Tab-separated table of N, CA and C in Angstrom:
chain	number	residue	atom	x	y	z
A	1	UNK	N	19.168	31.284	170.619
A	1	UNK	CA	19.837	30.946	171.855
A	1	UNK	C	19.887	32.191	172.739
A	2	UNK	N	19.684	31.995	174.004
A	2	UNK	CA	19.706	33.114	174.935
A	2	UNK	C	21.027	33.111	175.705
A	3	UNK	N	21.757	34.213	175.605
A	3	UNK	CA	23.041	34.364	176.273
A	3	UNK	C	22.894	35.164	177.557
A	4	UNK	N	21.889	36.030	177.596
A	4	UNK	CA	21.692	36.969	178.693
A	4	UNK	C	20.206	37.294	178.752
A	5	UNK	N	19.743	37.850	179.854
A	5	UNK	CA	18.336	38.226	179.953
A	5	UNK	C	18.032	39.544	179.256
A	6	UNK	N	19.039	40.251	178.786
A	6	UNK	CA	18.859	41.515	178.083
A	6	UNK	C	18.858	41.260	176.575
A	7	UNK	N	17.801	41.675	175.891
A	7	UNK	CA	17.664	41.388	174.456
A	7	UNK	C	18.720	42.086	173.614
A	8	UNK	N	19.142	43.274	174.000
A	8	UNK	CA	20.163	43.985	173.243
A	8	UNK	C	21.525	43.302	173.358
A	9	UNK	N	21.844	42.804	174.546
A	9	UNK	CA	23.094	42.067	174.732
A	9	UNK	C	23.041	40.762	173.950
A	10	UNK	N	21.882	40.088	173.948
A	10	UNK	CA	21.732	38.864	173.161
A	10	UNK	C	22.012	39.121	171.686
A	11	UNK	N	21.478	40.209	171.154
A	11	UNK	CA	21.711	40.552	169.748
A	11	UNK	C	23.188	40.794	169.475
A	12	UNK	N	23.836	41.529	170.365
A	12	UNK	CA	25.251	41.827	170.195
A	12	UNK	C	26.087	40.542	170.232
A	13	UNK	N	25.834	39.674	171.191
A	13	UNK	CA	26.592	38.421	171.300
A	13	UNK	C	26.369	37.567	170.051
A	14	UNK	N	25.132	37.471	169.587
A	14	UNK	CA	24.841	36.690	168.382
A	14	UNK	C	25.598	37.249	167.178
A	15	UNK	N	25.672	38.565	167.056
A	15	UNK	CA	26.409	39.190	165.956
A	15	UNK	C	27.903	38.899	166.066
A	16	UNK	N	28.440	38.958	167.273
A	16	UNK	CA	29.857	38.676	167.460
A	16	UNK	C	30.168	37.222	167.120
A	17	UNK	N	29.281	36.309	167.456
A	17	UNK	CA	29.476	34.896	167.125
A	17	UNK	C	29.488	34.707	165.611
A	18	UNK	N	28.631	35.434	164.909
A	18	UNK	CA	28.616	35.353	163.440
A	18	UNK	C	29.927	35.847	162.829
A	19	UNK	N	30.650	36.724	163.535
A	19	UNK	CA	31.912	37.236	163.004
A	19	UNK	C	33.119	36.436	163.487
A	20	UNK	N	32.889	35.315	164.174
A	20	UNK	CA	33.997	34.438	164.546
A	20	UNK	C	34.295	34.324	166.027
A	21	UNK	N	33.666	35.131	166.859
A	21	UNK	CA	33.883	35.029	168.300
A	21	UNK	C	33.199	33.755	168.803
A	22	UNK	N	33.617	33.265	169.976
A	22	UNK	CA	33.018	32.065	170.577
A	22	UNK	C	32.412	32.430	171.930
A	23	UNK	N	31.318	31.721	172.273
A	23	UNK	CA	30.665	31.959	173.563
A	23	UNK	C	30.786	30.699	174.399
A	24	UNK	N	31.203	30.869	175.659
A	24	UNK	CA	31.309	29.754	176.601
A	24	UNK	C	30.364	30.011	177.763
A	25	UNK	N	29.593	29.005	178.094
A	25	UNK	CA	28.670	29.123	179.223
A	25	UNK	C	29.382	28.818	180.530
A	26	UNK	N	28.841	29.350	181.595
A	26	UNK	CA	29.371	29.148	182.933
A	26	UNK	C	28.524	29.982	183.877
A	27	UNK	N	29.055	30.280	185.036
A	27	UNK	CA	28.329	31.155	185.963
A	27	UNK	C	28.010	32.472	185.265
A	28	UNK	N	28.998	32.992	184.562
A	28	UNK	CA	28.821	34.104	183.635
A	28	UNK	C	29.336	33.605	182.298
A	29	UNK	N	28.780	34.129	181.217
A	29	UNK	CA	29.264	33.726	179.909
A	29	UNK	C	30.585	34.400	179.590
A	30	UNK	N	31.342	33.776	178.704
A	30	UNK	CA	32.589	34.361	178.224
A	30	UNK	C	32.493	34.465	176.711
A	31	UNK	N	32.710	35.651	176.217
A	31	UNK	CA	32.752	35.888	174.786
A	31	UNK	C	34.233	35.968	174.420
A	32	UNK	N	34.726	34.917	173.744
A	32	UNK	CA	36.158	34.806	173.437
A	32	UNK	C	36.493	35.396	172.077
A	33	UNK	N	37.591	36.124	172.031
A	33	UNK	CA	38.120	36.679	170.787
A	33	UNK	C	38.406	35.507	169.836
A	34	UNK	N	38.232	35.685	168.525
A	34	UNK	CA	38.421	34.587	167.566
A	34	UNK	C	39.769	33.878	167.650
A	35	UNK	N	40.836	34.581	168.001
A	35	UNK	CA	42.124	33.891	168.084
A	35	UNK	C	42.393	33.332	169.482
A	36	UNK	N	41.421	33.460	170.401
A	36	UNK	CA	41.512	32.855	171.729
A	36	UNK	C	42.391	33.601	172.718
A	37	UNK	N	42.845	34.787	172.371
A	37	UNK	CA	43.777	35.506	173.237
A	37	UNK	C	43.118	36.299	174.358
A	38	UNK	N	41.844	36.549	174.268
A	38	UNK	CA	41.178	37.336	175.296
A	38	UNK	C	39.699	37.031	175.334
A	39	UNK	N	39.032	37.483	176.380
A	39	UNK	CA	37.589	37.269	176.487
A	39	UNK	C	36.926	38.420	177.203
A	40	UNK	N	35.615	38.479	177.056
A	40	UNK	CA	34.771	39.473	177.725
A	40	UNK	C	33.747	38.706	178.539
A	41	UNK	N	33.540	39.102	179.771
A	41	UNK	CA	32.536	38.458	180.615
A	41	UNK	C	31.159	39.020	180.288
A	42	UNK	N	30.198	38.115	180.058
A	42	UNK	CA	28.824	38.497	179.751
A	42	UNK	C	27.940	38.037	180.909
A	43	UNK	N	27.353	38.965	181.659
A	43	UNK	CA	26.509	38.565	182.788
A	43	UNK	C	25.184	37.968	182.317
A	44	UNK	N	24.676	36.991	183.075
A	44	UNK	CA	23.371	36.409	182.741
A	44	UNK	C	22.244	37.376	183.071
A	45	UNK	N	22.409	38.090	184.169
A	45	UNK	CA	21.389	39.048	184.594
A	45	UNK	C	22.054	40.388	184.891
A	46	UNK	N	22.258	41.219	183.881
A	46	UNK	CA	22.947	42.492	184.099
A	46	UNK	C	22.127	43.440	184.976
A	47	UNK	N	22.793	44.028	185.957
A	47	UNK	CA	22.096	44.952	186.845
A	47	UNK	C	22.506	46.394	186.594
A	48	UNK	N	23.575	46.588	185.840
A	48	UNK	CA	24.086	47.920	185.558
A	48	UNK	C	23.477	48.423	184.254
A	49	UNK	N	22.908	49.602	184.255
A	49	UNK	CA	22.278	50.144	183.052
A	49	UNK	C	23.301	50.446	181.957
A	50	UNK	N	24.588	50.462	182.315
A	50	UNK	CA	25.642	50.716	181.335
A	50	UNK	C	26.275	49.436	180.810
A	51	UNK	N	25.722	48.300	181.137
A	51	UNK	CA	26.326	47.017	180.792
A	51	UNK	C	26.584	46.894	179.288
A	52	UNK	N	25.613	47.217	178.460
A	52	UNK	CA	25.788	47.107	177.015
A	52	UNK	C	26.906	48.031	176.534
A	53	UNK	N	26.953	49.246	177.054
A	53	UNK	CA	28.026	50.178	176.682
A	53	UNK	C	29.396	49.642	177.106
A	54	UNK	N	29.450	49.033	178.281
A	54	UNK	CA	30.712	48.470	178.760
A	54	UNK	C	31.165	47.299	177.895
A	55	UNK	N	30.233	46.481	177.435
A	55	UNK	CA	30.582	45.360	176.560
A	55	UNK	C	31.116	45.885	175.233
A	56	UNK	N	30.457	46.910	174.668
A	56	UNK	CA	30.955	47.534	173.434
A	56	UNK	C	32.386	48.048	173.634
A	57	UNK	N	32.626	48.702	174.760
A	57	UNK	CA	33.960	49.228	175.072
A	57	UNK	C	34.986	48.091	175.141
A	58	UNK	N	34.621	47.006	175.808
A	58	UNK	CA	35.544	45.874	175.948
A	58	UNK	C	35.835	45.213	174.605
A	59	UNK	N	34.836	45.138	173.735
A	59	UNK	CA	35.048	44.576	172.395
A	59	UNK	C	36.027	45.446	171.628
A	60	UNK	N	35.839	46.761	171.685
A	60	UNK	CA	36.767	47.680	171.004
A	60	UNK	C	38.190	47.500	171.528
A	61	UNK	N	38.335	47.377	172.839
A	61	UNK	CA	39.668	47.221	173.433
A	61	UNK	C	40.332	45.925	172.981
A	62	UNK	N	39.591	44.824	173.016
A	62	UNK	CA	40.165	43.553	172.588
A	62	UNK	C	40.505	43.567	171.106
A	63	UNK	N	39.626	44.140	170.305
A	63	UNK	CA	39.868	44.204	168.867
A	63	UNK	C	41.091	45.055	168.566
A	64	UNK	N	41.242	46.149	169.286
A	64	UNK	CA	42.408	47.022	169.093
A	64	UNK	C	43.685	46.305	169.532
A	65	UNK	N	43.597	45.565	170.615
A	65	UNK	CA	44.781	44.906	171.164
A	65	UNK	C	45.202	43.675	170.364
A	66	UNK	N	44.228	42.860	169.968
A	66	UNK	CA	44.545	41.585	169.318
A	66	UNK	C	44.213	41.558	167.825
A	67	UNK	N	43.626	42.614	167.313
A	67	UNK	CA	43.308	42.662	165.889
A	67	UNK	C	41.872	42.279	165.612
A	68	UNK	N	41.395	42.713	164.456
A	68	UNK	CA	40.025	42.438	164.050
A	68	UNK	C	39.930	41.048	163.457
A	69	UNK	N	38.860	40.302	163.773
A	69	UNK	CA	38.705	38.969	163.197
A	69	UNK	C	38.300	39.016	161.722
A	70	UNK	N	37.861	40.184	161.258
A	70	UNK	CA	37.431	40.324	159.874
A	70	UNK	C	38.572	40.969	159.083
A	71	UNK	N	39.074	40.252	158.093
A	71	UNK	CA	40.181	40.812	157.295
A	71	UNK	C	39.625	41.708	156.206
A	72	UNK	N	40.316	42.819	155.967
A	72	UNK	CA	39.878	43.772	154.954
A	72	UNK	C	40.470	43.446	153.606
């Protein structure tokens, strides 16, 4: 499934879905935290060369704020 035109972002989104996150389609995609408390916007056509880094940053922030979906 293609979430974005960037292959690296597609890989990241697919990995997050495997760990319990959900993806919602729309004008931009939304990658929802497993407990539904927050989301990250995923652009279909990223124009910023830092987009992947920004998504990683947002995932870290949500995970820190709402907890990790993977229990240790």
